[in-house]
Tab-separated table of C-alpha atoms in Angstrom:
chain	number	residue	atom	x	y	z
A	182	MET	CA	38.790	-86.605	66.937
A	183	ARG	CA	35.453	-85.412	68.814
A	184	VAL	CA	32.923	-86.848	65.668
A	185	LEU	CA	29.036	-86.248	65.998
A	186	VAL	CA	27.306	-88.866	64.107
A	187	ILE	CA	24.013	-87.280	62.928
A	188	GLY	CA	20.894	-90.134	62.338
A	189	SER	CA	19.290	-92.764	64.517
A	190	GLY	CA	19.538	-95.850	62.491
A	191	ALA	CA	21.391	-99.370	62.359
A	192	ARG	CA	23.591	-97.761	59.506
A	193	GLU	CA	24.549	-95.156	62.150
A	194	HIS	CA	24.935	-97.256	64.807
A	195	ALA	CA	27.262	-99.382	62.802
A	196	LEU	CA	29.180	-95.810	61.771
A	197	LEU	CA	29.652	-95.194	65.277
A	198	LEU	CA	30.983	-98.991	66.208
A	199	ALA	CA	33.287	-98.665	63.337
A	200	LEU	CA	34.434	-94.960	64.783
A	201	ALA	CA	34.699	-96.308	68.186
A	202	SER	CA	37.348	-98.269	66.809
A	203	ASP	CA	39.426	-95.741	65.364
A	204	PRO	CA	42.318	-95.236	68.044
A	205	GLY	CA	42.312	-91.385	66.651
A	206	VAL	CA	38.449	-90.678	67.396
A	207	THR	CA	38.274	-90.007	71.543
A	208	GLU	CA	34.338	-89.278	71.826
A	209	LEU	CA	31.457	-89.853	70.105
A	210	PHE	CA	28.197	-87.913	69.775
A	211	CYS	CA	25.055	-89.167	68.118
A	212	ALA	CA	21.666	-86.872	67.862
A	213	PRO	CA	19.191	-88.622	67.985
A	214	GLY	CA	19.629	-91.460	68.292
A	215	ASN	CA	18.355	-94.735	69.629
A	216	ALA	CA	18.308	-96.878	73.283
A	217	GLY	CA	21.294	-99.189	71.096
A	218	ILE	CA	23.518	-96.252	70.278
A	219	ALA	CA	23.538	-94.824	73.739
A	220	ALA	CA	25.531	-97.712	74.843
A	221	VAL	CA	28.855	-96.383	72.373
A	222	ALA	CA	28.309	-92.493	71.937
A	223	THR	CA	26.740	-89.658	74.035
A	224	VAL	CA	22.874	-89.512	72.574
A	225	ARG	CA	21.681	-85.316	71.862
A	226	GLU	CA	18.511	-84.535	70.977
A	227	VAL	CA	18.142	-82.772	67.747
A	228	ASP	CA	15.813	-81.312	64.701
A	229	ALA	CA	18.182	-83.462	62.022
A	230	SER	CA	16.813	-81.867	59.032
A	231	HIS	CA	17.617	-78.250	60.332
A	232	GLY	CA	20.585	-76.832	59.959
A	233	PRO	CA	21.044	-74.541	62.188
A	234	ALA	CA	20.031	-76.835	65.231
A	235	VAL	CA	23.201	-79.184	63.626
A	236	VAL	CA	25.436	-76.647	64.141
A	237	GLU	CA	24.448	-75.575	67.400
A	238	LEU	CA	24.709	-78.945	68.633
A	239	ALA	CA	28.168	-79.735	66.822
A	240	LYS	CA	29.314	-76.255	68.105
A	241	GLU	CA	28.158	-77.481	71.830
A	242	VAL	CA	29.512	-80.540	71.649
A	243	GLY	CA	33.463	-79.884	70.391
A	244	ALA	CA	32.540	-81.815	67.199
A	245	ASP	CA	35.523	-81.954	64.772
A	246	LEU	CA	33.939	-84.137	62.511
A	247	VAL	CA	30.149	-84.222	61.873
A	248	VAL	CA	28.869	-86.989	59.537
A	249	VAL	CA	25.011	-87.081	58.481
A	250	GLY	CA	23.244	-90.629	57.870
A	251	PRO	CA	20.408	-90.110	56.521
A	252	GLU	CA	19.803	-88.278	52.799
A	253	VAL	CA	16.980	-85.835	53.953
A	254	PRO	CA	19.132	-83.570	56.332
A	255	LEU	CA	21.541	-83.727	52.879
A	256	VAL	CA	18.617	-82.682	50.566
A	257	LEU	CA	18.141	-80.184	52.294
A	258	GLY	CA	21.761	-78.346	52.734
A	259	VAL	CA	22.777	-79.136	56.629
A	260	ALA	CA	26.360	-80.429	55.228
A	261	ASP	CA	26.089	-76.195	54.141
A	262	ALA	CA	24.794	-74.926	57.178
A	263	LEU	CA	28.378	-77.086	58.607
A	264	ARG	CA	30.423	-75.345	56.098
A	265	ALA	CA	29.752	-72.189	56.586
A	266	ALA	CA	30.108	-72.704	60.208
A	267	GLY	CA	33.961	-73.771	59.357
A	268	ILE	CA	32.917	-77.387	60.574
A	269	ALA	CA	34.107	-80.391	58.711
A	270	CYS	CA	31.251	-82.434	57.696
A	271	PHE	CA	31.322	-85.897	55.976
A	272	GLY	CA	28.422	-85.368	53.075
A	273	PRO	CA	27.296	-83.813	49.980
A	274	SER	CA	25.982	-80.009	49.809
A	275	ALA	CA	22.252	-80.548	48.580
A	276	ASP	CA	23.066	-79.294	45.484
A	277	ALA	CA	25.267	-82.616	44.810
A	278	ALA	CA	22.671	-84.268	46.837
A	279	ARG	CA	20.328	-84.057	43.893
A	280	ILE	CA	21.795	-86.799	42.415
A	281	GLU	CA	19.314	-88.850	44.899
A	282	GLY	CA	17.125	-86.226	46.017
A	283	SER	CA	15.786	-85.908	42.262
A	284	LYS	CA	15.973	-89.142	39.954
A	285	ALA	CA	14.927	-86.791	37.017
A	286	PHE	CA	18.824	-84.642	38.233
A	287	ALA	CA	20.419	-87.754	38.503
A	288	LYS	CA	19.137	-88.967	34.518
A	289	ASP	CA	20.605	-86.132	33.502
A	290	VAL	CA	24.484	-85.790	34.768
A	291	MET	CA	24.415	-89.342	33.920
A	292	ALA	CA	23.292	-88.880	30.292
A	293	ALA	CA	25.715	-85.924	30.424
A	294	ALA	CA	28.870	-88.267	31.606
A	295	GLY	CA	27.197	-91.245	29.540
A	296	VAL	CA	26.769	-93.853	31.883
A	297	ARG	CA	24.427	-96.769	31.477
A	298	THR	CA	20.980	-96.619	32.972
A	299	ALA	CA	17.261	-97.228	32.267
A	300	HIS	CA	15.404	-95.968	30.309
A	301	SER	CA	13.126	-92.846	31.540
A	302	GLU	CA	9.914	-90.520	31.377
A	303	ILE	CA	8.609	-88.496	33.998
A	304	VAL	CA	4.856	-87.909	34.035
A	305	ASP	CA	3.831	-85.187	36.115
A	306	ASN	CA	0.220	-84.536	34.493
A	307	PRO	CA	-2.515	-87.802	35.257
A	308	ALA	CA	-3.532	-86.943	31.550
A	309	LYS	CA	-0.616	-88.350	30.406
A	310	LEU	CA	-0.135	-91.288	32.372
A	311	ASP	CA	-1.493	-94.099	30.451
A	312	SER	CA	-0.372	-93.093	26.794
A	313	ALA	CA	3.308	-92.892	29.382
A	314	LEU	CA	2.336	-96.388	30.623
A	315	ASP	CA	1.779	-97.448	26.963
A	316	ARG	CA	5.253	-96.599	26.151
A	317	PHE	CA	6.806	-99.060	28.673
A	318	GLY	CA	6.201	-102.516	29.863
A	319	PRO	CA	5.918	-105.866	30.241
A	320	ASN	CA	7.427	-104.999	33.323
A	321	TRP	CA	6.719	-101.853	34.556
A	322	VAL	CA	9.287	-99.494	36.385
A	323	VAL	CA	7.270	-96.695	38.760
A	324	LYS	CA	9.060	-94.406	40.637
A	325	ASP	CA	8.370	-91.466	43.304
A	326	ASP	CA	10.059	-89.028	41.536
A	327	GLY	CA	12.064	-87.471	45.088
A	328	LEU	CA	12.386	-89.304	48.477
A	329	ALA	CA	10.833	-92.020	49.383
A	330	ALA	CA	13.080	-94.178	51.690
A	331	GLY	CA	13.211	-97.460	49.681
A	332	LYS	CA	9.242	-97.339	49.859
A	333	GLY	CA	8.559	-95.254	46.805
A	334	VAL	CA	9.157	-97.864	43.827
A	335	VAL	CA	6.708	-100.246	42.654
A	336	VAL	CA	8.722	-103.210	40.121
A	337	THR	CA	5.996	-105.312	38.457
A	338	THR	CA	4.230	-106.825	35.456
A	339	ASP	CA	0.779	-106.013	36.382
A	340	ARG	CA	-0.015	-103.000	34.329
A	341	ALA	CA	-2.746	-102.240	36.273
A	342	ALA	CA	-0.500	-101.992	39.774
A	343	ALA	CA	2.085	-99.785	38.225
A	344	ARG	CA	-1.050	-97.442	37.521
A	345	ASP	CA	-2.119	-97.671	40.899
A	346	HIS	CA	1.223	-96.454	41.999
A	347	ALA	CA	1.612	-93.855	39.743
A	348	ALA	CA	-2.089	-92.560	39.998
A	349	GLU	CA	-1.564	-92.455	43.693
A	350	LEU	CA	1.958	-90.632	43.675
A	351	LEU	CA	0.386	-87.573	41.510
A	352	GLU	CA	-2.465	-87.001	43.345
A	353	ASN	CA	-0.141	-86.634	46.619
A	354	GLY	CA	1.580	-84.178	44.431
A	355	HIS	CA	4.851	-86.169	43.335
A	356	PRO	CA	6.371	-86.557	39.285
A	357	VAL	CA	5.913	-89.645	39.013
A	358	LEU	CA	9.342	-91.315	36.911
A	359	LEU	CA	8.784	-94.548	34.682
A	360	GLU	CA	11.952	-96.441	33.880
A	361	SER	CA	12.565	-99.458	31.616
A	362	PHE	CA	13.700	-102.726	33.283
A	363	LEU	CA	17.044	-103.508	33.944
A	364	ASP	CA	18.032	-107.077	34.321
A	365	GLY	CA	20.268	-108.956	35.928
A	366	PRO	CA	21.485	-109.380	39.918
A	367	GLU	CA	22.038	-106.334	41.798
A	368	VAL	CA	24.793	-104.585	43.453
A	369	SER	CA	25.303	-101.550	45.697
A	370	LEU	CA	28.349	-99.945	45.800
A	371	PHE	CA	29.587	-97.714	47.916
A	372	CYS	CA	32.402	-94.828	46.962
A	373	LEU	CA	34.018	-92.257	49.165
A	374	VAL	CA	34.108	-89.221	47.000
A	375	ASP	CA	36.549	-86.058	47.546
A	376	GLY	CA	35.635	-83.806	44.113
A	377	GLU	CA	37.159	-86.428	41.718
A	378	THR	CA	38.904	-88.927	43.708
A	379	VAL	CA	37.193	-91.649	44.387
A	380	VAL	CA	37.417	-94.630	46.714
A	381	PRO	CA	34.937	-97.756	46.505
A	382	LEU	CA	34.236	-100.373	49.399
A	383	LEU	CA	33.369	-103.851	49.516
A	384	PRO	CA	30.449	-104.727	46.947
A	385	ALA	CA	27.231	-105.597	48.785
A	386	GLN	CA	23.786	-106.837	47.300
A	387	ASP	CA	20.525	-105.921	49.412
A	388	HIS	CA	17.359	-107.687	49.560
A	389	LYS	CA	13.984	-105.084	49.460
A	390	ARG	CA	11.372	-107.121	49.349
A	391	VAL	CA	9.134	-107.545	52.258
A	392	GLY	CA	9.399	-111.722	51.827
A	393	ASP	CA	11.619	-114.457	51.233
A	394	ASN	CA	12.569	-115.607	47.505
A	395	ASP	CA	11.847	-111.620	46.723
A	396	ALA	CA	7.481	-112.165	47.563
A	397	GLY	CA	5.892	-108.493	48.909
A	398	PRO	CA	6.381	-105.365	48.487
A	399	ASN	CA	9.693	-102.571	48.655
A	400	THR	CA	10.818	-101.830	51.906
A	401	GLY	CA	13.931	-99.797	52.850
A	402	GLY	CA	15.716	-103.061	53.191
A	403	MET	CA	15.201	-106.568	54.644
A	404	GLY	CA	19.248	-107.544	55.147
A	405	ALA	CA	22.920	-107.260	52.581
A	406	TYR	CA	25.831	-109.476	52.898
A	407	THR	CA	29.547	-108.795	51.454
A	408	PRO	CA	31.391	-109.563	49.232
A	409	LEU	CA	29.505	-111.463	46.241
A	410	PRO	CA	31.237	-114.424	45.320
A	411	TRP	CA	29.280	-114.494	41.498
A	412	LEU	CA	30.974	-110.744	40.367
A	413	PRO	CA	33.199	-111.142	37.979
A	414	GLU	CA	37.184	-110.450	38.940
A	415	GLY	CA	37.828	-106.390	38.173
A	416	SER	CA	33.844	-105.585	38.180
A	417	VAL	CA	34.295	-102.865	40.952
A	418	GLU	CA	36.997	-101.251	38.734
A	419	ARG	CA	34.909	-101.425	35.643
A	420	ILE	CA	32.094	-99.731	37.878
A	421	VAL	CA	34.069	-96.793	39.185
A	422	ASP	CA	35.912	-96.635	35.661
A	423	GLU	CA	32.120	-96.424	33.471
A	424	VAL	CA	30.040	-95.213	36.047
A	425	VAL	CA	31.301	-93.680	39.441
A	426	ALA	CA	34.328	-92.006	38.252
A	427	PRO	CA	32.531	-89.909	35.170
A	428	VAL	CA	29.208	-89.394	37.466
A	429	ALA	CA	32.170	-87.445	40.218
A	430	ALA	CA	33.853	-85.649	37.028
A	431	GLU	CA	30.332	-84.028	36.005
A	432	LEU	CA	28.934	-83.316	39.320
A	433	VAL	CA	32.705	-81.165	39.735
A	434	ARG	CA	31.876	-79.752	36.064
A	435	ARG	CA	28.126	-78.284	36.512
A	436	GLY	CA	29.835	-76.874	40.121
A	437	SER	CA	28.528	-79.961	42.260
A	438	GLY	CA	31.274	-81.514	43.814
A	439	PHE	CA	30.743	-84.120	45.179
A	440	SER	CA	32.087	-84.603	49.033
A	441	GLY	CA	31.146	-87.843	51.141
A	442	LEU	CA	29.182	-91.326	50.157
A	443	LEU	CA	27.943	-91.702	46.480
A	444	TYR	CA	25.696	-94.986	46.734
A	445	ALA	CA	25.627	-96.432	43.583
A	446	GLY	CA	22.987	-98.967	42.809
A	447	LEU	CA	23.748	-100.999	39.873
A	448	ALA	CA	22.188	-104.025	37.749
A	449	ILE	CA	24.912	-106.715	35.942
A	450	GLY	CA	23.882	-107.350	32.911
A	451	LYS	CA	25.457	-108.933	29.573
A	452	GLU	CA	26.390	-105.951	28.595
A	453	GLY	CA	27.926	-104.856	31.997
A	454	PRO	CA	26.749	-102.390	34.640
A	455	ALA	CA	23.943	-99.976	34.544
A	456	VAL	CA	22.619	-97.867	36.862
A	457	VAL	CA	19.767	-98.438	38.329
A	458	GLU	CA	20.106	-95.836	41.166
A	459	PHE	CA	22.163	-92.983	42.841
A	460	ASN	CA	22.267	-92.098	46.782
A	461	CYS	CA	24.202	-89.326	48.303
A	462	ARG	CA	24.838	-91.575	51.646
A	463	PHE	CA	25.471	-95.046	53.717
A	464	GLY	CA	23.314	-97.451	52.176
A	465	ASP	CA	21.306	-99.410	54.957
A	466	PRO	CA	21.266	-102.366	55.917
A	467	GLU	CA	24.507	-102.723	53.324
A	468	THR	CA	26.515	-100.348	56.333
A	469	GLN	CA	25.844	-103.000	58.698
A	470	ALA	CA	27.068	-105.936	56.777
A	471	VAL	CA	30.216	-104.256	54.716
A	472	LEU	CA	31.501	-102.034	57.950
A	473	ALA	CA	31.481	-105.066	59.749
A	474	LEU	CA	34.791	-106.294	57.486
A	475	LEU	CA	36.480	-102.163	57.612
A	476	GLU	CA	40.073	-102.971	59.175
A	477	SER	CA	41.092	-99.417	58.489
A	478	PRO	CA	40.722	-96.706	60.582
A	479	LEU	CA	36.817	-94.781	59.672
A	480	GLY	CA	37.078	-91.653	61.312
A	481	GLU	CA	40.063	-91.475	58.665
A	482	LEU	CA	38.737	-91.914	56.242
A	483	LEU	CA	35.538	-89.581	56.689
A	484	HIS	CA	37.764	-86.757	57.884
A	485	ALA	CA	39.923	-87.035	54.912
A	486	THR	CA	36.921	-86.812	52.541
A	487	ALA	CA	35.516	-83.904	54.269
A	488	THR	CA	38.381	-82.019	54.316
A	489	GLY	CA	39.357	-83.058	50.789
A	490	THR	CA	42.587	-84.995	51.151
A	491	LEU	CA	40.975	-88.425	50.472
A	492	ALA	CA	43.550	-88.770	47.393
A	493	ASP	CA	46.379	-89.211	50.546
A	494	GLN	CA	44.980	-92.448	52.559
A	495	PRO	CA	46.374	-95.428	52.001
A	496	ALA	CA	44.536	-98.400	50.480
A	497	LEU	CA	41.504	-99.544	52.285
A	498	ARG	CA	42.474	-102.813	54.805
A	499	TRP	CA	39.702	-105.266	55.015
A	500	ARG	CA	38.968	-108.837	57.042
A	501	ASP	CA	38.831	-111.808	55.185
A	502	GLY	CA	35.542	-113.470	54.884
A	503	ALA	CA	31.805	-112.217	54.539
A	504	ALA	CA	29.414	-110.058	56.122
A	505	VAL	CA	25.668	-110.489	56.725
A	506	ALA	CA	22.793	-108.966	57.997
A	507	VAL	CA	19.588	-109.435	58.568
A	508	VAL	CA	16.909	-107.142	59.665
A	509	ILE	CA	13.778	-107.379	62.382
A	510	ALA	CA	11.355	-105.907	61.301
A	511	ALA	CA	8.062	-104.554	63.567
A	512	GLU	CA	4.321	-106.231	62.742
A	513	ASN	CA	3.205	-104.910	59.742
A	514	TYR	CA	5.988	-103.382	58.210
A	515	PRO	CA	6.367	-101.616	55.300
A	516	GLY	CA	3.082	-100.453	56.696
A	517	THR	CA	2.688	-99.077	59.790
A	518	PRO	CA	4.278	-100.497	61.883
A	519	ARG	CA	3.467	-101.607	65.372
A	520	THR	CA	5.401	-100.235	68.499
A	521	GLY	CA	6.026	-100.339	71.709
A	522	ASP	CA	6.545	-103.543	72.341
A	523	VAL	CA	9.469	-105.278	74.826
A	524	ILE	CA	12.063	-106.623	73.141
A	525	SER	CA	14.912	-109.267	74.288
A	526	GLY	CA	18.025	-109.785	73.628
A	527	SER	CA	19.003	-107.058	71.515
A	528	ASP	CA	22.047	-106.512	73.778
A	529	ALA	CA	24.020	-109.055	72.452
A	530	GLU	CA	26.986	-109.095	70.205
A	531	GLY	CA	25.799	-107.948	66.259
A	532	VAL	CA	22.933	-106.467	67.026
A	533	LEU	CA	22.576	-103.255	65.613
A	534	HIS	CA	19.449	-101.307	66.543
A	535	ALA	CA	17.179	-99.092	64.537
A	536	GLY	CA	13.989	-98.722	65.525
A	537	THR	CA	14.181	-98.760	69.319
A	538	ALA	CA	13.568	-96.987	72.532
A	539	ARG	CA	14.004	-97.096	76.406
A	540	ARG	CA	10.929	-96.968	78.088
A	541	ASP	CA	11.376	-95.114	81.965
A	542	ASP	CA	11.489	-98.905	83.269
A	543	GLY	CA	14.426	-99.538	81.518
A	544	ALA	CA	12.856	-101.964	78.953
A	545	ILE	CA	13.844	-101.711	75.193
A	546	VAL	CA	10.910	-101.556	73.225
A	547	SER	CA	10.253	-101.614	69.023
A	548	ALA	CA	10.125	-97.593	68.280
A	549	GLY	CA	9.486	-98.015	64.691
A	550	GLY	CA	9.673	-100.140	61.326
A	551	ARG	CA	12.768	-101.575	60.857
A	552	VAL	CA	13.812	-102.341	64.306
A	553	LEU	CA	17.249	-104.257	64.787
A	554	SER	CA	20.145	-104.951	61.986
A	555	VAL	CA	21.938	-108.836	63.318
A	556	ILE	CA	25.061	-108.893	61.915
A	557	GLY	CA	27.229	-112.791	61.086
A	558	THR	CA	30.747	-112.836	59.885
A	559	GLY	CA	32.406	-115.588	59.220
A	560	ALA	CA	35.198	-117.792	56.748
A	561	ASP	CA	32.872	-117.439	54.097
A	562	LEU	CA	29.317	-116.559	53.475
A	563	LEU	CA	27.939	-119.649	54.691
A	564	ALA	CA	29.504	-118.835	58.080
A	565	ALA	CA	28.770	-115.700	57.877
A	566	ARG	CA	24.630	-116.249	57.741
A	567	ASP	CA	24.728	-119.334	59.980
A	568	GLU	CA	25.994	-116.879	62.900
A	569	ALA	CA	23.382	-114.096	61.700
A	570	TYR	CA	21.209	-116.378	62.177
A	571	GLN	CA	21.944	-118.082	65.388
A	572	ARG	CA	22.745	-114.307	66.984
A	573	LEU	CA	18.830	-113.884	65.460
A	574	ALA	CA	17.469	-116.995	66.984
A	575	ALA	CA	18.153	-115.488	70.495
A	576	ILE	CA	16.279	-111.908	70.307
A	577	LYS	CA	12.361	-111.965	71.010
A	578	LEU	CA	10.240	-109.378	69.885
A	579	PRO	CA	6.272	-109.711	69.340
A	580	GLY	CA	4.668	-110.032	65.731
A	581	SER	CA	8.452	-109.512	64.312
A	582	HIS	CA	8.877	-110.841	60.869
A	583	PHE	CA	12.722	-111.355	58.913
A	584	ARG	CA	13.663	-113.017	55.436
A	585	THR	CA	15.532	-116.361	56.240
A	586	ASP	CA	17.230	-116.260	52.921
A	587	ILE	CA	19.656	-113.397	53.506
A	588	GLY	CA	22.788	-114.327	51.237
A	589	LEU	CA	21.244	-117.676	50.693
A	590	ALA	CA	21.013	-117.815	46.708
A	591	ALA	CA	24.591	-116.904	46.448
A	592	VAL	CA	25.754	-119.055	48.937
A	593	LEU	CA	23.766	-121.354	46.642
A	594	GLY	CA	25.096	-120.659	43.228
A	595	ARG	CA	21.730	-119.499	42.015
A	596	ILE	CA	22.991	-115.726	41.210
A	597	THR	CA	24.768	-115.379	37.446
A	598	VAL	CA	25.731	-112.354	35.278
């Protein structure tokens, strides 16, 4: 099977490495890729958000399966264009991708499916902002109703900060979603979904804030770990039964059946799981940790999902132990990152590339905000953390920063449900 992966981040690098270990996958392509991905797949140029261009490339390389990594191409209908051309695609239709592309749509689906989530209100008129803010608090959750790459959310006890963020979004023409605050630790659960067939992967936890101890602004994700030693037994099954399966069934009922990876971001409180948000694709950086422990052939799983035969697949197999992913970010991220700095040590084992490029002289340089993900695995979370940070110590990137506490609260037993 020849597989084309669309995307250029560490998520796609992780997908490609897992696909490369599947004996059924004979050749790998990636577009547009990055400097590290070029070592595992043939890298091609493409406008990833333009359906006809992706279709043309898929035909040119003879792809038996196309895996769309990022959310923007999915929301813009790239999967639809591929399917219309008779090419198997792992990724939902534009209609189903609204579960991420429009938080208002996701709320409507959850309400119809009876899924617990935060109380919310859409504000699309600045004149109504202050009265709406008064109906929330003392913790304000302010979100961009559309796609924001994980950085359109402000959670704060400062009403003025909440108002400033909301006003900025409205000024830029973006409707604002105000939500009640959901208490409890967060969980990311990825599920392969083929209509009403739901197959969960290992649960993970992302670290969104830029600094240690969850300080600073939200980012696209600074690190993740799996599994979650503090998560009560049976929680994954409960999340599937109470959250993912009802949403998948509701999408089918609406004629928008989901095919691909449905990612439930949840808060686990005393009353059980409640949805923070849904995403329509593999999450970054959780994918890097989760796939490090997957033993089942990934190509076979993705192809089965894309072709409507997921229900026929055997139970997933996982390596024992734990995995940790730590993100190395460029100077000034999550603001405008500094780029063009030479990176040393980025070709080592366990290092996945995100914002990287190769200069004409062969040097690997930074080319984005989140530059690398460093992966560690071990018999338990402590051992996985140790390996990740040992590997990270050998990497040099001027001005870069990373969190030192990925998975630490779980190791120390500080997370409770």
